[in-house]
Each structure stands twice: as C-alpha cells, then as structure tokens.
Amino acid sequence: MKLIIVGAPGAGKGTQAAILADTLKVPTISTGAVLRKEIADGTEFGKTADSYIKAGNLVPDEFMVELMKDRLSRDDCQNGFILDGFPRTVKQAEALDEMGVVIDKVLDIEVADEKIVMRLSGRRECSSCRATYHTSYNPPKQADICDKCGADLTVREDDKPETIQNRLNVYHESTEPLIDFYRKKGLLVVAQGQEEVTETTKEVFRVLGIE
C-alpha cells in the first residue's frame, strides 16, 4: 500500500504511521525525522529548515520536493510506503503526481484544535538524555525532573502555546486544502482521533479496510 497520512500537528500521525508500517511491512517516511537528521547533521538544508520550524512555519515546497524525490527513489519504497508529513500543500501533492507516484489512499486523522494544544503544550523533553514525558499522559515522578537521569525537563520551542497556535493556523491555511484535493480524487478516508492510541488504531484500520 502507498499511503499518505494527513492531520494537524499532534493528531497522532507518527504513532499511527509506525503501527501501520509494522502491520503492512512497508517503510514510514517521516519528513519530520528526515528534517531533524538534516538539522542535527548541521547541513545547509538543515540550517534553513530549522529557522522555518522554530517559527512554526512550513519548510518551502521546493526544499521538501527535492528531499522526498530522493527518498522515494530508494529500493525500500518499491513495494509501498507510508508518507507522514508530505505532501503538506497542494503544490507538493501536484509535484508528487508529476513524479509518477501512484497513491492508494490518503488517511486524514481528525482531532479538535483545543485537544491538539493540550497534547503538544504538555510535552516535556529531558535536556540531557532526551527522554520524553507529558504532564497529563506520562508525567515524571518529580515535576520537571527526568526520571532516568535527573536532568531538567524542557519545553521544545515548537511546543510552546504561541508556536502551537501558529502551527495550527498554518495547517488550516496551507494543508487543509489537501483534503479537498484528495477527496476529489476519491482517495480520502477519515478517522476520528480518539483519546487512547489503541482506539484510534481501531478506527484507522476500520477506514482503511485492514483486518
């Protein structure tokens, strides 16, 4: 299966993509992971991308298209893949069509904005070992202290409330038109995001017709 997952930041796309990849035995291609590697490696592309991400904006289309063109040409994608984070705009979707990539289905995971803000603003990351926590769903034993190494927990720049709101605004303006684009192609299926990951997975499998 060649699948695209769309949804607002924090809707659970990455989690469901990992579960689907394991079930379908195809790779998940997360633009977020690819971008983070570029940033960590200190490449010129990474430096440019980092400035957009920290401001809560989308990385420009021409950068993302070139990045994904290279990734999708690799051998592990020949029998299918799951795209998480690409395309994010209609222009990127059209570029995907121009590459000759045939998509089977587009999964839209829908979660209300207020729930997204609660999910993302509650995330915490260890300043030393990078372990992750959540103030509501996975709190540390001691507030703001890592259970594993005792270092301080921090809020990622892109998880600050004002940045989250900007990310949601960007999503609604730039990415939501994709939903109409793929609905008109007859490829769109919609899953309602649930509070529990397992319940969301059941909904995802149901709309995709996976047993």
Backbone as ProteinMPNN parsed JSONL, in Angstrom:
{"seq_chain_A": "MKLIIVGAPGAGKGTQAAILADTLKVPTISTGAVLRKEIADGTEFGKTADSYIKAGNLVPDEFMVELMKDRLSRDDCQNGFILDGFPRTVKQAEALDEMGVVIDKVLDIEVADEKIVMRLSGRRECSSCRATYHTSYNPPKQADICDKCGADLTVREDDKPETIQNRLNVYHESTEPLIDFYRKKGLLVVAQGQEEVTETTKEVFRVLGIE", "coords_chain_A": {"N_chain_A": [[0.831, -1.206, 0.0], [0.509, 2.203, -0.842], [0.522, 4.935, 0.967], [-0.703, 8.028, 2.238], [-0.557, 10.027, 5.126], [-2.432, 12.484, 6.673], [-3.105, 15.354, 8.767], [-3.552, 17.511, 11.617], [-0.758, 19.063, 13.42], [0.323, 17.011, 16.06], [-1.814, 15.287, 15.955], [-1.418, 12.619, 15.992], [-0.268, 11.316, 13.885], [2.356, 10.271, 13.442], [2.527, 8.182, 15.332], [0.45, 6.433, 14.523], [1.35, 5.907, 11.958], [3.656, 4.411, 12.446], [2.568, 2.096, 13.57], [1.015, 1.176, 11.428], [3.028, 0.752, 9.529], [4.392, -1.402, 10.617], [2.405, -3.324, 10.514], [1.748, -3.46, 7.775], [4.2, -3.936, 6.66], [5.86, -2.076, 5.335], [7.982, 0.807, 4.69], [7.95, 3.715, 6.825], [7.96, 7.029, 5.942], [8.931, 9.745, 7.373], [8.753, 13.117, 7.214], [9.399, 14.819, 9.244], [11.3, 13.375, 10.771], [13.313, 13.084, 8.851], [13.962, 15.758, 8.418], [14.839, 16.491, 11.009], [17.171, 15.006, 11.184], [18.727, 16.212, 9.211], [18.99, 18.721, 10.385], [20.311, 18.055, 12.784], [22.687, 17.11, 11.702], [23.738, 19.411, 10.795], [23.624, 20.404, 8.186], [23.443, 22.564, 5.267], [20.869, 22.634, 4.268], [19.549, 21.74, 6.549], [20.015, 23.856, 8.353], [18.589, 25.925, 7.147], [16.006, 24.841, 7.151], [15.573, 24.62, 9.908], [15.212, 27.25, 10.802], [12.702, 27.901, 9.777], [11.065, 25.967, 11.017], [11.323, 26.525, 13.786], [9.935, 28.866, 13.932], [7.439, 27.971, 13.551], [6.537, 27.631, 11.001], [5.95, 26.274, 7.654], [8.382, 24.355, 5.893], [9.741, 25.518, 2.836], [8.179, 24.546, -0.292], [9.859, 23.769, -2.514], [12.195, 22.818, -1.321], [11.271, 20.606, 0.146], [10.186, 18.955, -1.839], [12.418, 18.164, -3.386], [13.841, 16.771, -1.449], [12.089, 14.62, -0.847], [11.837, 13.416, -3.326], [14.304, 12.22, -3.689], [14.266, 10.396, -1.525], [12.051, 8.668, -2.067], [12.925, 7.297, -4.245], [14.477, 5.222, -3.464], [15.322, 1.729, -2.862], [13.809, 0.465, -0.795], [11.295, 1.494, -0.949], [9.9, 0.475, -3.035], [7.878, -1.46, -2.879], [5.82, -0.253, -1.594], [4.833, 2.315, 0.808], [4.588, 4.612, 3.589], [3.675, 7.874, 3.828], [4.405, 10.44, 5.975], [3.788, 13.582, 6.735], [4.304, 14.638, 4.291], [2.709, 14.98, 1.179], [2.308, 18.467, 2.162], [1.092, 20.608, 1.124], [-1.014, 21.642, -1.617], [0.507, 22.179, -3.854], [2.785, 20.597, -3.358], [1.558, 18.11, -3.478], [0.796, 18.011, -6.143], [3.322, 17.988, -7.256], [4.14, 15.491, -6.422], [2.436, 13.89, -7.941], [3.496, 14.516, -10.44], [5.904, 13.231, -10.273], [5.167, 10.738, -10.877], [4.213, 9.082, -8.95], [1.947, 6.812, -7.68], [-0.721, 6.953, -5.541], [-2.456, 4.993, -3.153], [-4.31, 5.393, -0.989], [-5.431, 8.142, 1.063], [-5.116, 9.026, 4.293], [-6.857, 10.822, 6.655], [-6.433, 12.012, 9.824], [-8.449, 13.227, 12.214], [-8.548, 15.674, 14.74], [-9.734, 17.811, 17.291], [-8.833, 21.293, 17.539], [-8.45, 22.37, 20.171], [-7.83, 20.128, 21.669], [-5.47, 19.381, 20.471], [-3.754, 21.48, 21.229], [-3.618, 21.023, 23.999], [-2.409, 18.49, 24.03], [0.152, 18.949, 22.809], [1.308, 21.154, 24.2], [1.729, 20.071, 26.654], [3.879, 18.406, 26.441], [7.143, 17.295, 27.408], [10.714, 17.356, 27.419], [13.776, 15.734, 28.189], [16.625, 17.573, 29.048], [19.074, 16.439, 28.871], [19.252, 13.462, 28.364], [17.245, 13.243, 26.521], [14.844, 11.915, 26.924], [11.265, 11.552, 26.794], [8.265, 13.103, 28.049], [4.91, 13.695, 29.346], [2.794, 16.097, 30.718], [0.208, 15.37, 31.405], [-0.369, 12.774, 30.316], [1.91, 11.178, 30.61], [3.477, 11.776, 33.068], [6.506, 12.909, 34.788], [8.04, 11.432, 37.74], [8.871, 13.331, 39.552], [8.137, 16.717, 39.366], [9.165, 18.355, 36.445], [11.652, 17.094, 36.379], [13.827, 14.669, 35.063], [13.086, 11.228, 35.107], [14.929, 9.282, 34.44], [17.621, 10.298, 34.321], [17.8, 12.505, 35.96], [18.127, 15.09, 35.077], [17.063, 18.457, 34.107], [13.767, 18.992, 32.806], [12.597, 20.202, 29.675], [10.695, 22.48, 27.563], [10.046, 21.972, 24.244], [10.871, 24.21, 21.589], [8.979, 24.315, 19.515], [6.75, 23.443, 20.822], [5.679, 25.336, 22.432], [2.877, 27.261, 23.566], [2.165, 29.562, 21.939], [3.537, 29.055, 19.59], [2.428, 26.621, 18.861], [-0.208, 27.396, 18.277], [0.285, 28.976, 16.062], [1.292, 27.034, 14.338], [-1.005, 25.501, 13.987], [-2.637, 27.366, 12.708], [-1.2, 27.688, 10.335], [-1.459, 25.101, 9.358], [-4.273, 24.884, 8.914], [-4.582, 26.832, 6.937], [-2.754, 26.148, 4.877], [-2.478, 23.337, 4.601], [-4.95, 22.008, 4.878], [-6.379, 22.379, 2.401], [-5.449, 20.2, 0.98], [-7.058, 18.11, 1.722], [-9.466, 18.478, 0.347], [-8.406, 18.299, -2.215], [-7.568, 15.599, -2.403], [-9.947, 14.355, -1.768], [-11.52, 14.902, -3.988], [-10.211, 13.319, -5.793], [-11.024, 10.895, -4.983], [-9.628, 9.458, -3.083], [-9.549, 9.874, -0.369], [-9.853, 8.95, 3.059], [-11.335, 9.155, 6.294], [-10.427, 9.264, 9.696], [-11.466, 9.507, 13.035], [-9.635, 10.918, 15.568], [-8.951, 9.437, 18.687], [-9.008, 9.446, 22.356], [-7.435, 7.407, 23.44], [-4.624, 5.669, 22.164], [-4.889, 3.051, 21.136], [-7.586, 2.932, 20.506], [-7.78, 4.828, 18.504], [-6.228, 3.544, 16.605], [-7.85, 1.31, 16.003], [-9.945, 2.632, 14.706], [-8.571, 3.714, 12.535], [-7.687, 1.381, 11.197], [-10.17, 0.377, 10.535], [-11.268, 2.286, 8.699], [-9.43, 2.046, 6.681], [-9.774, -0.494, 5.876], [-8.326, -2.632, 6.879], [-7.679, -5.776, 8.197]], "CA_chain_A": [[0.0, 0.0, 0.0], [1.164, 3.513, -0.861], [-0.424, 5.679, 1.795], [-0.355, 9.339, 2.791], [-1.293, 10.372, 6.338], [-2.514, 13.919, 6.93], [-3.743, 15.712, 10.027], [-2.896, 18.631, 12.291], [0.364, 18.712, 14.3], [-0.144, 16.433, 17.317], [-3.005, 14.451, 15.757], [-1.052, 11.216, 16.17], [0.123, 10.744, 12.594], [3.572, 9.476, 13.579], [2.212, 6.963, 16.086], [-0.327, 5.531, 13.678], [2.195, 5.519, 10.833], [4.542, 3.344, 12.92], [1.75, 0.889, 13.722], [0.663, 0.722, 10.078], [4.24, 0.262, 8.871], [4.666, -2.729, 11.165], [1.346, -4.22, 10.031], [1.793, -3.596, 6.319], [5.576, -4.279, 6.278], [6.401, -1.064, 4.421], [8.643, 1.86, 5.471], [7.334, 5.017, 7.069], [8.848, 8.129, 5.596], [8.501, 10.909, 8.139], [9.54, 14.298, 6.866], [9.918, 15.365, 10.493], [12.523, 12.644, 11.109], [14.324, 13.432, 7.856], [14.38, 17.135, 8.693], [15.606, 16.533, 12.257], [18.507, 14.482, 10.898], [19.438, 17.269, 8.487], [19.3, 19.762, 11.365], [21.332, 17.513, 13.692], [23.944, 16.992, 10.949], [24.228, 20.761, 10.52], [23.727, 20.675, 6.75], [22.877, 23.858, 4.872], [19.421, 22.424, 4.214], [19.095, 21.668, 7.936], [20.029, 25.201, 8.954], [17.466, 26.677, 6.572], [14.766, 24.236, 7.647], [15.452, 24.904, 11.342], [14.691, 28.602, 11.003], [11.263, 27.859, 9.499], [10.396, 25.121, 12.011], [11.279, 27.221, 15.077], [8.911, 29.91, 13.839], [6.145, 27.321, 13.374], [6.151, 27.714, 9.593], [6.292, 25.139, 6.803], [9.581, 24.457, 5.064], [9.279, 25.781, 1.462], [7.866, 23.399, -1.134], [10.936, 23.3, -3.378], [13.11, 22.043, -0.491], [10.657, 19.333, 0.51], [10.002, 18.131, -3.039], [13.714, 17.57, -3.717], [14.17, 15.818, -0.388], [11.247, 13.436, -0.974], [12.14, 12.774, -4.607], [15.453, 11.35, -3.428], [13.897, 9.321, -0.595], [11.117, 7.718, -2.674], [13.592, 6.552, -5.313], [15.28, 4.15, -2.88], [14.786, 0.379, -3.049], [12.848, 0.02, 0.223], [9.967, 2.077, -1.214], [9.343, -0.064, -4.282], [6.675, -2.269, -2.615], [4.878, 0.524, -0.807], [5.383, 3.208, 1.82], [3.648, 5.496, 4.276], [4.202, 9.235, 3.886], [3.948, 11.188, 7.144], [4.301, 14.945, 6.688], [4.446, 15.054, 2.897], [2.735, 16.42, 0.934], [1.598, 19.334, 3.098], [0.39, 21.624, 0.341], [-1.495, 21.158, -2.912], [1.648, 22.256, -4.768], [3.589, 19.406, -3.118], [0.777, 16.969, -3.962], [0.907, 18.038, -7.605], [4.7, 17.573, -7.558], [4.15, 14.036, -6.224], [1.811, 13.345, -9.157], [4.432, 14.704, -11.551], [6.963, 12.221, -10.125], [4.609, 9.466, -11.311], [3.904, 8.266, -7.774], [0.518, 6.493, -7.584], [-1.123, 6.778, -4.146], [-3.65, 4.162, -2.996], [-5.277, 6.052, -0.106], [-4.97, 9.253, 1.897], [-5.774, 8.932, 5.602], [-6.932, 12.075, 7.417], [-6.748, 11.811, 11.24], [-9.024, 14.495, 12.668], [-8.586, 15.956, 16.174], [-10.098, 19.208, 17.516], [-7.7, 22.171, 17.85], [-8.216, 22.524, 21.618], [-7.164, 18.906, 22.139], [-4.103, 19.446, 19.945], [-2.992, 22.402, 22.087], [-3.382, 20.341, 25.267], [-1.442, 17.412, 23.801], [1.5, 19.424, 22.498], [1.86, 22.048, 25.226], [2.066, 19.273, 27.828], [5.059, 17.573, 26.199], [8.401, 17.725, 28.017], [11.862, 16.589, 26.943], [14.935, 15.837, 29.06], [17.679, 18.402, 28.458], [20.301, 15.649, 28.755], [19.125, 12.173, 27.658], [16.18, 13.412, 25.521], [13.632, 11.141, 27.237], [10.085, 12.402, 26.643], [7.198, 12.978, 29.043], [3.75, 14.566, 29.13], [2.286, 16.495, 32.036], [-1.053, 14.678, 31.682], [-0.413, 11.375, 29.908], [3.105, 10.438, 31.042], [4.225, 12.738, 33.877], [7.66, 12.407, 35.534], [7.744, 11.22, 39.162], [9.078, 14.634, 40.181], [7.852, 17.743, 38.368], [10.242, 18.984, 35.679], [12.913, 16.371, 36.551], [13.831, 13.406, 34.32], [13.141, 10.003, 35.913], [16.056, 8.438, 34.054], [18.965, 10.821, 34.602], [17.745, 13.579, 36.946], [18.322, 16.42, 34.479], [15.857, 19.273, 33.978], [12.928, 18.815, 31.621], [12.376, 21.454, 28.959], [9.626, 22.53, 26.56], [10.592, 22.221, 22.915], [10.488, 25.502, 21.029], [7.761, 24.196, 18.71], [5.636, 23.015, 21.684], [5.19, 26.468, 23.215], [1.497, 27.538, 23.136], [2.037, 30.518, 20.843], [4.02, 28.392, 18.374], [1.419, 25.61, 18.511], [-1.327, 28.075, 17.627], [0.727, 29.381, 14.738], [1.366, 25.805, 13.54], [-2.379, 25.127, 13.63], [-3.097, 28.338, 11.714], [-0.525, 27.333, 9.079], [-2.077, 23.855, 8.892], [-5.609, 25.153, 8.364], [-4.48, 27.649, 5.727], [-1.933, 25.572, 3.811], [-2.553, 21.89, 4.444], [-6.326, 21.529, 4.739], [-6.803, 22.24, 1.003], [-5.105, 18.85, 0.516], [-8.192, 17.223, 1.982], [-10.357, 18.627, -0.804], [-7.66, 17.821, -3.382], [-7.615, 14.138, -2.448], [-11.347, 13.912, -1.769], [-11.962, 14.962, -5.386], [-9.584, 12.194, -6.481], [-11.629, 9.679, -4.459], [-8.621, 8.726, -2.318], [-9.566, 10.265, 1.047], [-10.623, 8.293, 4.119], [-11.209, 9.971, 7.508], [-10.501, 8.597, 11.001], [-11.558, 10.446, 14.148], [-8.658, 10.627, 16.602], [-9.537, 9.145, 19.993], [-8.123, 9.735, 23.484], [-6.499, 6.297, 23.567], [-3.963, 5.298, 20.91], [-5.452, 1.792, 20.627], [-8.903, 3.209, 19.925], [-7.525, 5.497, 17.225], [-5.744, 2.5, 15.688], [-9.024, 0.555, 15.547], [-10.651, 3.481, 13.754], [-7.72, 3.799, 11.345], [-7.769, 0.089, 10.497], [-11.533, 0.228, 10.004], [-11.482, 3.096, 7.491], [-8.526, 1.577, 5.628], [-10.159, -1.839, 5.487], [-7.284, -3.58, 7.289], [-8.181, -6.761, 9.164]], "C_chain_A": [[0.865, 1.255, 0.0], [0.18, 4.502, -0.246], [0.151, 7.013, 2.227], [-1.19, 9.538, 4.049], [-1.257, 11.879, 6.511], [-3.268, 14.154, 8.239], [-2.95, 16.824, 10.68], [-1.693, 18.159, 13.1], [-0.184, 18.161, 15.617], [-1.367, 15.545, 17.192], [-2.704, 12.967, 15.94], [-0.624, 10.532, 14.891], [1.326, 9.81, 12.728], [3.33, 8.152, 14.279], [1.48, 5.962, 15.22], [0.481, 5.061, 12.463], [3.104, 4.355, 11.222], [3.788, 2.024, 13.048], [1.392, 0.307, 12.353], [1.87, 0.133, 9.349], [4.568, -1.151, 9.331], [3.66, -3.758, 10.643], [1.478, -4.511, 8.545], [3.173, -3.984, 5.784], [6.109, -3.362, 5.172], [7.048, 0.039, 5.262], [7.763, 3.082, 5.68], [8.365, 6.079, 6.734], [8.297, 9.377, 6.263], [9.372, 12.099, 7.773], [10.13, 14.934, 8.122], [11.23, 14.711, 10.875], [13.648, 12.993, 10.14], [14.866, 14.839, 8.114], [15.234, 17.225, 9.952], [17.02, 16.013, 12.05], [19.342, 15.526, 10.172], [19.88, 18.371, 9.453], [20.417, 19.305, 12.297], [22.691, 17.419, 13.007], [24.527, 18.357, 10.583], [24.407, 21.08, 9.052], [23.116, 22.046, 6.444], [21.355, 23.77, 4.801], [18.856, 22.425, 5.631], [19.02, 23.035, 8.598], [18.856, 26.039, 8.448], [16.141, 26.167, 7.126], [14.524, 24.609, 9.102], [14.842, 26.273, 11.595], [13.183, 28.671, 10.754], [10.52, 27.112, 10.607], [10.264, 25.842, 13.347], [10.237, 28.331, 15.095], [7.517, 29.325, 13.66], [5.641, 27.371, 11.953], [6.56, 26.464, 8.824], [7.601, 25.412, 6.063], [9.11, 24.622, 3.617], [9.163, 24.525, 0.604], [9.067, 22.864, -1.904], [11.974, 22.475, -2.609], [12.542, 20.644, -0.238], [10.51, 18.403, -0.694], [11.308, 17.438, -3.41], [14.107, 16.498, -2.715], [13.396, 14.509, -0.574], [11.49, 12.693, -2.292], [13.302, 11.794, -4.434], [15.047, 10.146, -2.58], [13.021, 8.25, -1.255], [11.742, 6.889, -3.794], [14.376, 5.36, -4.778], [14.532, 2.806, -2.924], [13.696, -0.002, -2.05], [11.443, 0.56, 0.0], [9.25, 1.428, -2.39], [8.064, -0.875, -4.069], [5.639, -1.547, -1.758], [5.574, 1.362, 0.248], [4.251, 3.979, 2.48], [4.306, 6.861, 4.379], [3.57, 9.985, 5.059], [4.579, 12.575, 7.107], [4.569, 15.46, 5.286], [3.421, 14.291, 2.062], [1.96, 17.197, 1.998], [0.828, 20.442, 2.399], [-0.065, 20.995, -0.971], [-0.357, 21.174, -3.925], [2.542, 21.032, -4.615], [2.877, 18.158, -3.638], [0.86, 16.874, -5.484], [2.304, 17.594, -8.047], [4.834, 16.057, -7.411], [3.538, 13.337, -7.439], [2.779, 13.404, -10.334], [5.603, 13.72, -11.486], [6.483, 10.852, -10.635], [4.28, 8.53, -10.169], [2.391, 8.073, -7.685], [0.183, 6.174, -6.132], [-2.415, 5.963, -4.079], [-4.726, 4.835, -2.164], [-4.607, 7.189, 0.652], [-5.787, 9.229, 3.178], [-5.699, 10.274, 6.316], [-7.334, 11.739, 8.857], [-7.195, 13.148, 11.813], [-9.081, 14.571, 14.194], [-8.864, 17.45, 16.339], [-8.88, 20.027, 17.954], [-7.404, 22.254, 19.346], [-7.523, 21.301, 22.212], [-5.708, 18.864, 21.681], [-3.235, 20.32, 20.858], [-2.656, 21.729, 23.415], [-2.319, 19.256, 25.117], [-0.018, 17.95, 23.658], [2.104, 20.285, 23.596], [2.249, 21.29, 26.482], [3.302, 18.41, 27.647], [6.297, 18.184, 26.851], [9.512, 16.806, 27.522], [13.042, 16.802, 27.88], [16.037, 16.616, 28.343], [18.974, 17.632, 28.249], [20.115, 14.392, 27.906], [18.017, 12.163, 26.613], [14.971, 12.501, 25.737], [12.434, 12.081, 27.182], [9.005, 12.069, 27.67], [6.015, 13.827, 28.602], [3.125, 14.855, 30.481], [0.993, 15.789, 32.403], [-0.973, 13.179, 31.449], [0.764, 10.534, 30.398], [3.986, 11.351, 31.9], [5.448, 12.11, 34.553], [7.277, 12.245, 37.002], [7.895, 12.515, 39.95], [8.945, 15.702, 39.106], [9.122, 18.34, 37.763], [11.614, 18.336, 35.86], [12.811, 15.021, 35.84], [13.953, 12.217, 35.26], [14.431, 9.228, 35.66], [17.418, 8.972, 34.479], [18.985, 11.998, 35.574], [17.971, 14.975, 36.4], [16.987, 17.162, 34.374], [15.099, 18.922, 32.697], [12.657, 20.173, 30.993], [11.188, 21.331, 28.011], [10.275, 22.834, 25.219], [10.048, 23.534, 22.376], [9.162, 25.414, 20.269], [6.569, 23.664, 19.497], [5.131, 24.144, 22.581], [3.826, 26.893, 22.674], [1.374, 28.485, 21.943], [2.509, 29.915, 19.516], [3.026, 27.341, 17.901], [0.268, 26.257, 17.754], [-0.958, 28.507, 16.218], [0.806, 28.174, 13.808], [-0.026, 25.361, 13.088], [-2.936, 26.069, 12.566], [-2.507, 28.019, 10.343], [-1.159, 26.077, 8.485], [-3.422, 24.132, 8.222], [-5.539, 25.909, 7.037], [-3.817, 26.895, 4.566], [-2.178, 24.092, 3.545], [-3.974, 21.377, 4.256], [-6.824, 21.469, 3.293], [-6.446, 20.883, 0.396], [-6.276, 17.889, 0.662], [-9.173, 17.277, 0.809], [-9.711, 18.073, -2.071], [-7.78, 16.312, -3.51], [-9.035, 13.587, -2.368], [-11.871, 13.881, -3.209], [-11.373, 13.824, -6.215], [-10.174, 10.849, -6.03], [-10.684, 8.839, -3.613], [-8.738, 8.92, -0.81], [-10.427, 9.35, 1.909], [-10.335, 9.057, 5.416], [-11.371, 9.119, 8.757], [-10.558, 9.664, 12.076], [-10.565, 10.033, 15.234], [-9.325, 10.477, 17.956], [-8.533, 9.486, 21.11], [-7.049, 8.661, 23.638], [-5.932, 5.911, 22.204], [-4.594, 4.049, 20.301], [-6.809, 2.009, 19.96], [-8.757, 3.928, 18.588], [-7.08, 4.479, 16.189], [-6.899, 1.674, 15.14], [-9.78, 1.33, 14.477], [-9.882, 3.573, 12.438], [-7.814, 2.512, 10.522], [-9.139, -0.08, 9.84], [-11.679, 1.006, 8.692], [-10.57, 2.688, 6.342], [-8.863, 0.164, 5.155], [-9.104, -2.888, 5.796], [-7.843, -4.502, 8.358], [-7.184, -6.955, 10.308]], "O_chain_A": [[1.834, 1.352, 0.752], [-0.838, 4.856, -0.84], [1.336, 7.122, 2.542], [-2.388, 9.256, 4.052], [-0.186, 12.487, 6.499], [-3.967, 13.275, 8.744], [-1.792, 17.051, 10.328], [-1.607, 16.979, 13.438], [-1.06, 18.775, 16.226], [-1.909, 15.093, 18.2], [-3.621, 12.15, 16.032], [-0.616, 9.303, 14.814], [1.321, 8.7, 12.197], [3.863, 7.119, 13.872], [1.837, 4.785, 15.179], [0.304, 3.935, 11.999], [3.305, 3.427, 10.438], [4.301, 0.967, 12.682], [1.458, -0.905, 12.148], [1.748, -0.865, 8.638], [4.973, -1.995, 8.532], [4.01, -4.906, 10.367], [1.34, -5.653, 8.108], [3.315, -4.32, 4.608], [6.724, -3.817, 4.208], [6.702, 0.194, 6.433], [6.944, 3.435, 4.831], [9.506, 6.024, 7.194], [7.336, 9.984, 5.793], [10.583, 12.087, 7.997], [11.215, 15.514, 8.083], [12.176, 15.398, 11.262], [14.795, 13.175, 10.549], [16.071, 15.076, 8.037], [16.234, 17.942, 9.976], [17.964, 16.512, 12.662], [20.521, 15.708, 10.475], [20.993, 18.889, 9.355], [21.353, 20.056, 12.573], [23.726, 17.62, 13.642], [25.663, 18.452, 10.12], [25.233, 21.918, 8.691], [22.375, 22.608, 7.251], [20.644, 24.689, 5.208], [17.817, 23.031, 5.891], [18.068, 23.331, 9.32], [18.215, 26.762, 9.211], [15.271, 26.945, 7.516], [13.389, 24.884, 9.489], [14.035, 26.433, 12.511], [12.47, 29.408, 11.435], [9.476, 27.565, 11.078], [9.21, 25.78, 13.98], [9.719, 28.69, 16.153], [6.529, 30.058, 13.619], [4.45, 27.177, 11.709], [7.405, 25.691, 9.277], [7.886, 26.54, 5.663], [8.175, 23.938, 3.201], [9.935, 23.577, 0.747], [9.284, 21.653, -1.953], [12.566, 21.548, -3.161], [13.236, 19.639, -0.388], [10.693, 17.192, -0.569], [11.307, 16.246, -3.716], [14.638, 15.45, -3.083], [13.968, 13.424, -0.471], [11.358, 11.471, -2.35], [13.279, 10.683, -4.965], [15.433, 9.015, -2.874], [13.226, 7.058, -1.028], [11.161, 5.899, -4.239], [14.89, 4.563, -5.563], [13.305, 2.753, -3.01], [12.756, -0.712, -2.406], [10.502, 0.142, 0.673], [8.117, 1.792, -2.706], [7.244, -0.972, -4.981], [4.696, -2.162, -1.26], [6.749, 1.155, 0.549], [3.118, 3.998, 1.998], [5.385, 6.987, 4.959], [2.351, 10.142, 5.123], [5.762, 12.732, 7.409], [5.013, 16.595, 5.113], [3.279, 13.079, 2.222], [1.069, 16.655, 2.651], [0.011, 21.129, 3.013], [0.437, 19.948, -1.38], [-0.265, 20.28, -4.766], [3.012, 20.479, -5.61], [3.516, 17.254, -4.176], [0.981, 15.782, -6.04], [2.462, 16.921, -9.066], [5.551, 15.415, -8.177], [4.054, 12.322, -7.908], [2.872, 12.465, -11.123], [6.219, 13.41, -12.505], [7.28, 9.929, -10.804], [4.089, 7.331, -10.374], [1.639, 9.045, -7.624], [0.735, 5.237, -5.555], [-3.35, 6.203, -4.842], [-5.896, 4.863, -2.546], [-3.393, 7.199, 0.854], [-7.006, 9.392, 3.149], [-4.612, 10.8, 6.554], [-8.435, 11.243, 9.095], [-6.408, 14.092, 11.887], [-9.589, 13.666, 14.856], [-8.298, 18.268, 15.614], [-8.003, 19.519, 18.654], [-6.242, 22.215, 19.75], [-6.727, 21.421, 23.143], [-4.83, 18.382, 22.397], [-2.12, 19.94, 21.215], [-1.533, 21.852, 23.905], [-1.438, 19.117, 25.966], [0.904, 17.462, 24.31], [3.292, 20.161, 23.894], [3.017, 21.8, 27.298], [3.737, 17.748, 28.589], [6.485, 19.4, 26.855], [9.282, 15.63, 27.241], [13.288, 17.925, 28.32], [16.342, 16.351, 27.181], [19.87, 18.095, 27.543], [20.737, 14.258, 26.852], [17.862, 11.179, 25.89], [14.159, 12.332, 24.827], [12.56, 13.268, 27.484], [8.852, 10.925, 28.097], [6.093, 14.575, 27.628], [2.95, 13.949, 31.296], [0.7, 15.62, 33.587], [-1.444, 12.394, 32.271], [0.634, 9.324, 30.581], [5.111, 11.668, 31.512], [5.439, 10.917, 34.859], [6.305, 12.845, 37.461], [7.148, 12.77, 40.894], [9.572, 15.604, 38.052], [10.027, 18.771, 38.477], [12.632, 18.947, 35.534], [11.819, 14.31, 35.998], [14.832, 12.198, 36.121], [14.962, 8.591, 36.569], [18.272, 8.214, 34.939], [20.058, 12.448, 35.975], [18.006, 15.942, 37.16], [15.92, 16.569, 34.533], [15.688, 18.604, 31.664], [12.506, 21.173, 31.695], [10.735, 20.23, 27.698], [10.972, 23.838, 25.074], [8.916, 23.92, 22.666], [8.325, 26.313, 20.359], [5.498, 23.453, 18.929], [4.244, 23.924, 23.406], [3.622, 26.893, 21.46], [0.573, 28.245, 21.04], [1.96, 30.217, 18.456], [2.801, 27.181, 16.701], [-0.18, 25.746, 16.728], [-1.769, 28.42, 15.296], [0.44, 28.262, 12.636], [-0.208, 24.906, 11.959], [-3.62, 25.635, 11.638], [-3.199, 28.067, 9.327], [-1.372, 25.988, 7.276], [-3.679, 23.675, 7.109], [-6.332, 25.662, 6.129], [-4.259, 26.991, 3.421], [-2.097, 23.64, 2.403], [-4.179, 20.398, 3.538], [-7.623, 20.589, 2.971], [-7.06, 20.459, -0.583], [-6.467, 16.983, -0.15], [-9.648, 16.243, 0.34], [-10.38, 17.454, -2.898], [-8.06, 15.798, -4.592], [-9.302, 12.482, -2.841], [-12.577, 12.952, -3.6], [-11.958, 13.411, -7.216], [-9.872, 9.804, -6.606], [-10.906, 7.641, -3.439], [-8.09, 8.202, -0.047], [-11.558, 9.017, 1.558], [-9.224, 9.548, 5.615], [-12.324, 8.349, 8.875], [-9.787, 10.623, 12.041], [-10.646, 8.923, 15.76], [-10.168, 11.292, 18.333], [-7.367, 9.776, 20.843], [-5.893, 8.967, 23.932], [-6.662, 5.834, 21.215], [-4.811, 3.99, 19.09], [-7.139, 1.351, 18.974], [-9.514, 3.671, 17.651], [-7.5, 4.536, 15.033], [-6.932, 1.367, 13.948], [-10.205, 0.764, 13.469], [-10.474, 3.518, 11.36], [-7.997, 2.554, 9.305], [-9.251, -0.611, 8.736], [-12.153, 0.463, 7.694], [-10.876, 2.94, 5.177], [-8.314, -0.317, 4.165], [-8.983, -3.894, 5.096], [-8.427, -4.03, 9.333], [-7.434, -7.745, 11.218]]}, "name": "protein", "num_of_chains": 1, "seq": "MKLIIVGAPGAGKGTQAAILADTLKVPTISTGAVLRKEIADGTEFGKTADSYIKAGNLVPDEFMVELMKDRLSRDDCQNGFILDGFPRTVKQAEALDEMGVVIDKVLDIEVADEKIVMRLSGRRECSSCRATYHTSYNPPKQADICDKCGADLTVREDDKPETIQNRLNVYHESTEPLIDFYRKKGLLVVAQGQEEVTETTKEVFRVLGIE"}
